[in-house]
Short mmCIF file of C-alpha atoms and ligand atoms in Angstrom, two decimals:
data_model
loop_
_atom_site.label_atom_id
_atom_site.label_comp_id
_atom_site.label_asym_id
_atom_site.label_seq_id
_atom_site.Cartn_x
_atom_site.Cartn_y
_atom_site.Cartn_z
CA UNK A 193 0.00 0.00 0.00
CA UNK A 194 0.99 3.35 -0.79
CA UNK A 195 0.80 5.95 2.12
CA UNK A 196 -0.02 8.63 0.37
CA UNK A 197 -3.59 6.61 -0.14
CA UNK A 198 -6.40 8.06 1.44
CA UNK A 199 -8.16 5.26 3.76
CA UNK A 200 -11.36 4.20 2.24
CA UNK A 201 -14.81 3.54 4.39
CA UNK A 202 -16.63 0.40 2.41
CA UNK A 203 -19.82 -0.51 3.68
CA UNK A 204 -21.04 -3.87 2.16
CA UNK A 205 -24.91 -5.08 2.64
CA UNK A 206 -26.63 -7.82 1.17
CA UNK A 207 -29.33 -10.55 2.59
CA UNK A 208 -28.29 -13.47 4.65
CA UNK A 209 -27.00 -15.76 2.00
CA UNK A 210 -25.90 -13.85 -0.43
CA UNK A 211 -22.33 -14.82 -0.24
CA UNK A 212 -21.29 -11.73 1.35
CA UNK A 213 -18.83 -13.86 3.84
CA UNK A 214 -17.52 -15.75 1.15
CA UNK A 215 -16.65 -12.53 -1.15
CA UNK A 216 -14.90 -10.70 1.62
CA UNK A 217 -12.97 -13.17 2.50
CA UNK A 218 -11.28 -13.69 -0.49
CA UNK A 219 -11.18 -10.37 -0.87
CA UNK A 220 -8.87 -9.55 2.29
CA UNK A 221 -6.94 -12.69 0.58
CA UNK A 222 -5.88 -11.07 -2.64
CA UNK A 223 -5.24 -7.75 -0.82
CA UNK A 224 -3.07 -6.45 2.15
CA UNK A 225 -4.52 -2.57 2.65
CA UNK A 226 -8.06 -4.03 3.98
CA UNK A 227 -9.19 -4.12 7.75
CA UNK A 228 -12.16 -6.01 8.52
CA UNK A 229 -14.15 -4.74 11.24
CA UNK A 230 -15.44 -7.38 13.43
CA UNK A 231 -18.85 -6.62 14.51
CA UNK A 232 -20.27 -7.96 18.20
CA UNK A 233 -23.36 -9.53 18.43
CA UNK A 234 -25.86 -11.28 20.62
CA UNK A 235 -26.29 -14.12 18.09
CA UNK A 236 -25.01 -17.71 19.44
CA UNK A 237 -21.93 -18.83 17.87
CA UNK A 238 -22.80 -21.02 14.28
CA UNK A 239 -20.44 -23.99 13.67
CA UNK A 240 -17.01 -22.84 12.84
CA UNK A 241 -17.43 -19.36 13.93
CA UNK A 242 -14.76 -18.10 15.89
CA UNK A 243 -14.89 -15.17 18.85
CA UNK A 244 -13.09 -12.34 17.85
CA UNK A 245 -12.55 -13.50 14.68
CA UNK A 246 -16.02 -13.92 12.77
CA UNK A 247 -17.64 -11.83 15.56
CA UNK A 248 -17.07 -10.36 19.08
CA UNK A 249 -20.06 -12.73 20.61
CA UNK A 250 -21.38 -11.02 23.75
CA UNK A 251 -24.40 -11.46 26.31
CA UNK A 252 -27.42 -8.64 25.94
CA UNK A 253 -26.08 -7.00 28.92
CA UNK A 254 -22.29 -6.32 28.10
CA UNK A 255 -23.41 -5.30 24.50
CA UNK A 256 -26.09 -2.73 26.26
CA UNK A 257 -23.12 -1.52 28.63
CA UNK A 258 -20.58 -0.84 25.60
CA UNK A 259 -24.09 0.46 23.64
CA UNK A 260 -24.61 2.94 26.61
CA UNK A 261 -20.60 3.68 26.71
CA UNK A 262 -20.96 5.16 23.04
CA UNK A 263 -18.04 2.30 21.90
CA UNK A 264 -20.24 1.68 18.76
CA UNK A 265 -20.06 3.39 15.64
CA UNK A 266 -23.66 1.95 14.56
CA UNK A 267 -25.99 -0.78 15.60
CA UNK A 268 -29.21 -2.67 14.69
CA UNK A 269 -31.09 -5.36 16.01
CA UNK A 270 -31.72 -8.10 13.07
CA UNK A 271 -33.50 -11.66 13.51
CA UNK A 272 -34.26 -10.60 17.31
CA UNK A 273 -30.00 -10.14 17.78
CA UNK A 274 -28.34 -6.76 18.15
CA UNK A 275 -25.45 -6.50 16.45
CA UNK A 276 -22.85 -3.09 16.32
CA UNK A 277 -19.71 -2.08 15.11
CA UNK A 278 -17.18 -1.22 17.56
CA UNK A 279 -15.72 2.71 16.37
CA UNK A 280 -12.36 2.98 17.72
CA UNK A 281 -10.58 0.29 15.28
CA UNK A 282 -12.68 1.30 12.28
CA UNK A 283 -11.48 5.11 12.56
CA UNK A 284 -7.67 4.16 13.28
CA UNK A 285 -7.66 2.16 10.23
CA UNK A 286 -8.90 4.64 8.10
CA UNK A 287 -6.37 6.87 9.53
CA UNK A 288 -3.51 4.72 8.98
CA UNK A 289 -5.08 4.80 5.33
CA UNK A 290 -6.80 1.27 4.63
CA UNK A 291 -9.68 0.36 3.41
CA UNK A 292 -12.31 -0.40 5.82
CA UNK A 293 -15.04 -2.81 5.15
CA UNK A 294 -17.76 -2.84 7.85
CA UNK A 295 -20.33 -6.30 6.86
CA UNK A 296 -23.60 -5.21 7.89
CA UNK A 297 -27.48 -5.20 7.26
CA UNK A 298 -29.19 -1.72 5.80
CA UNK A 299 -30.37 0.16 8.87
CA UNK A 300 -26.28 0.57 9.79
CA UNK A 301 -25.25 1.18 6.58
CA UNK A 302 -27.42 4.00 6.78
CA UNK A 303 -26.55 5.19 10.12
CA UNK A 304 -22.74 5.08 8.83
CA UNK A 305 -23.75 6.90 5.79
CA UNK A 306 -25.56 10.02 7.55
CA UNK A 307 -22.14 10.04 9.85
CA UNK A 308 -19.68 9.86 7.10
CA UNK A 309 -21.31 10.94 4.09
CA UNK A 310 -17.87 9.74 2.29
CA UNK A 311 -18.46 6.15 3.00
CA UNK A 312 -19.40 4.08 -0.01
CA UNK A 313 -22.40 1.66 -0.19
CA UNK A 314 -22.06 -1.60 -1.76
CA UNK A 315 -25.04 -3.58 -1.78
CA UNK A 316 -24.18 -7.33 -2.86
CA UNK A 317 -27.05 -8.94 -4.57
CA UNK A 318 -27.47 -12.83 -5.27
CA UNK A 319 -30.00 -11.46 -8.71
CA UNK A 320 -33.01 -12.51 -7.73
CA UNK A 321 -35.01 -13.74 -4.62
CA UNK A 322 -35.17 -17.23 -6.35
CA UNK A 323 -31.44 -17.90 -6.17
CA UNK A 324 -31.46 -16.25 -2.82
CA UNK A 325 -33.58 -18.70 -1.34
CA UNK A 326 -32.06 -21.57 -2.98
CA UNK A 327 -28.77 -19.90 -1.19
CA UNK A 328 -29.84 -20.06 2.02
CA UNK A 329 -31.58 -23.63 2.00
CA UNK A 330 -28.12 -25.20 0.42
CA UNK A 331 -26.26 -23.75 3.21
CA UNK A 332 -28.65 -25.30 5.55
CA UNK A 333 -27.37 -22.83 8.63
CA UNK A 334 -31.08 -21.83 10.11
CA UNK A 335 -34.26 -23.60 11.01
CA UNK A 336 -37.03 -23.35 8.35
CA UNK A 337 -38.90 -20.37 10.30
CA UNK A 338 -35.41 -18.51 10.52
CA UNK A 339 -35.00 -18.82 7.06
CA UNK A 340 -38.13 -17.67 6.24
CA UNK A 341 -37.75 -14.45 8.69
CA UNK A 342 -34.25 -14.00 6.67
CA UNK A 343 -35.90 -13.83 3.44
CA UNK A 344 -38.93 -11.74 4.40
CA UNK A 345 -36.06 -9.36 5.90
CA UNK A 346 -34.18 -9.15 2.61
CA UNK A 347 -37.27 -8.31 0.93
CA UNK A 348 -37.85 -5.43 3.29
CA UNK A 349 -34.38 -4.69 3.12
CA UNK A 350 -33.76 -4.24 -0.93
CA UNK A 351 -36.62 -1.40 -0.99
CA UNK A 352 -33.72 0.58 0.28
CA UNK A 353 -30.95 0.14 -2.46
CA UNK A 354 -31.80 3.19 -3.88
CA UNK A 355 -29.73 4.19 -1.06
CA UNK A 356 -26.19 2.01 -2.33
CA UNK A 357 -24.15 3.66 -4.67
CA UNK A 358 -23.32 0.27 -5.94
CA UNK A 359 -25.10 -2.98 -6.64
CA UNK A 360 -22.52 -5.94 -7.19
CA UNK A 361 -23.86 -9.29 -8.21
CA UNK A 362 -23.09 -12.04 -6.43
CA UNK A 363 -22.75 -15.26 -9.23
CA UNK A 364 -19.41 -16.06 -8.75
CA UNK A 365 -17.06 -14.97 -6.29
CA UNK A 366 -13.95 -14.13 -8.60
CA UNK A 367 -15.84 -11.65 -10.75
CA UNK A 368 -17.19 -10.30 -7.39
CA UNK A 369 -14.40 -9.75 -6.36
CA UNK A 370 -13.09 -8.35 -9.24
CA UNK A 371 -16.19 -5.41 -8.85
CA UNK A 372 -15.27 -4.75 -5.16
CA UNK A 373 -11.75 -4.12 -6.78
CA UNK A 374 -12.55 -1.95 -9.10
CA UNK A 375 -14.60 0.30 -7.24
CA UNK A 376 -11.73 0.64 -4.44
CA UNK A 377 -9.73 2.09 -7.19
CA UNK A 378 -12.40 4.23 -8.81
CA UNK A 379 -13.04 5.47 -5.50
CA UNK A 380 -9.28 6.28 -4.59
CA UNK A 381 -8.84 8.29 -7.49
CA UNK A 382 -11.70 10.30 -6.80
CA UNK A 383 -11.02 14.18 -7.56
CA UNK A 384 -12.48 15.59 -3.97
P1 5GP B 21 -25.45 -13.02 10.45
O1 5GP B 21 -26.22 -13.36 11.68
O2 5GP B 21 -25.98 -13.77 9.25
O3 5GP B 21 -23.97 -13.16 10.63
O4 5GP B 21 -25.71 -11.48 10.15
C1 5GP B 21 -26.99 -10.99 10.02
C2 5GP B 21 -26.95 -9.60 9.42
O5 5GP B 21 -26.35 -8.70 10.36
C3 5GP B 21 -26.12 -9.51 8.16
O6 5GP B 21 -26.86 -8.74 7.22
C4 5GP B 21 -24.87 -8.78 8.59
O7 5GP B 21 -24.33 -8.01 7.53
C5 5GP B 21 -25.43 -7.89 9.68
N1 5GP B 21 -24.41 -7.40 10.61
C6 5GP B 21 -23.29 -8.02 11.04
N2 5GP B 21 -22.61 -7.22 11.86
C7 5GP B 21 -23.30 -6.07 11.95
C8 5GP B 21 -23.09 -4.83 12.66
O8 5GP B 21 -22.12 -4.61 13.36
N3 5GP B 21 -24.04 -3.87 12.50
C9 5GP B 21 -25.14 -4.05 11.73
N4 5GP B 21 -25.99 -3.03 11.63
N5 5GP B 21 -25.37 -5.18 11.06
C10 5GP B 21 -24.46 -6.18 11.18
#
């Protein structure tokens, strides 16, 4: 990474299931400017996750304390979870000139967006609904009424994309990835 780069606030959205997780990851793979910020949450562990890693995993009552403490730079409840982004790493990383990529659902994005109007929206869609809920079912992660809550919540959830400065589809992860590269280097030449 050049220093003289300007760190970079990326805010990627997109339904349970849409590969988001999968993207990223490869993602921080192929490059060695991007910091991940690593949300807490309420939500129980799912196999493989790992604390601190995937998530900070925390009872209601220590995420209410740091919530109450201002620690978070955004939060939402989603699925009957809260879930928030912890500000202090996410701003010293920008500082030091990365780019930041915070994974979350709309209702942060958009709290991040009316805070730092220079942070770019990246919705990541699967294409349709269809292939969304085929998505989910393969991985097989949630109970049948979960699922069904997840999808009803995407629904709700793509009225606002009109809010996302970009919509990246989601059929295969290299050309994905490929998108999310391009627009960190449209975005860092930016005339501002
Ligand atoms: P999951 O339970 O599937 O890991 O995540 C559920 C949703 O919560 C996803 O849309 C994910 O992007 C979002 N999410 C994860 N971390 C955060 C966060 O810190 N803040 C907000 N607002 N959403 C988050």
């Amino acid at each position: 990474m050049r220093m003289s780069e300007r760190g970079l606030l990326l805010v990627v959205s997109g339904p349970s299931g849409s590969g988001k997780t999968t993207v990223l990851t490869r993602l921080m793979q192929d490059r060695d400017d991007v910091f991940f910020s690593v949300s807490s949450t309420t939500r129980t562990p799912r196999p493989g996750e790992r604390d601190g890693t995937d998530y900070n995993f925390v009872c209601a009552e220590k995420f209410e304390e740091e919530l109450d403490a201002g620690h978070f730079l955004e939060w939402a409840e989603f699925a009957g979870n809260l879930y928030g982004t912890p500000a202090a790493p996410v701003l010293e990383a920008i500082n030091l000139g990365k780019v930041v990529i915070l994974d979350i659902e709309v209702r942060g994005a958009l709290q991040v967006k009316e805070k730092y109007p220079d942070a770019v929206l990246i919705y990541l869609w699967t294409g349709s609904f269809e292939e969304l809920e085929r998505r989910l079912r393969r991985r097989g992660t949630e109970r049948e009424e979960v699922l069904r809550r997840r999808l009803e919540i995407a629904m709700e959830e793509y009225k606002a994309i009109g809010e996302y400065k970009y919509k990246v589809l989601n059929y295969e992860v290299e050309e994905a990835c490929r998108a999310l590269n391009s627009i960190i280097v449209a975005e860092r030449c930016l005339i501002k």
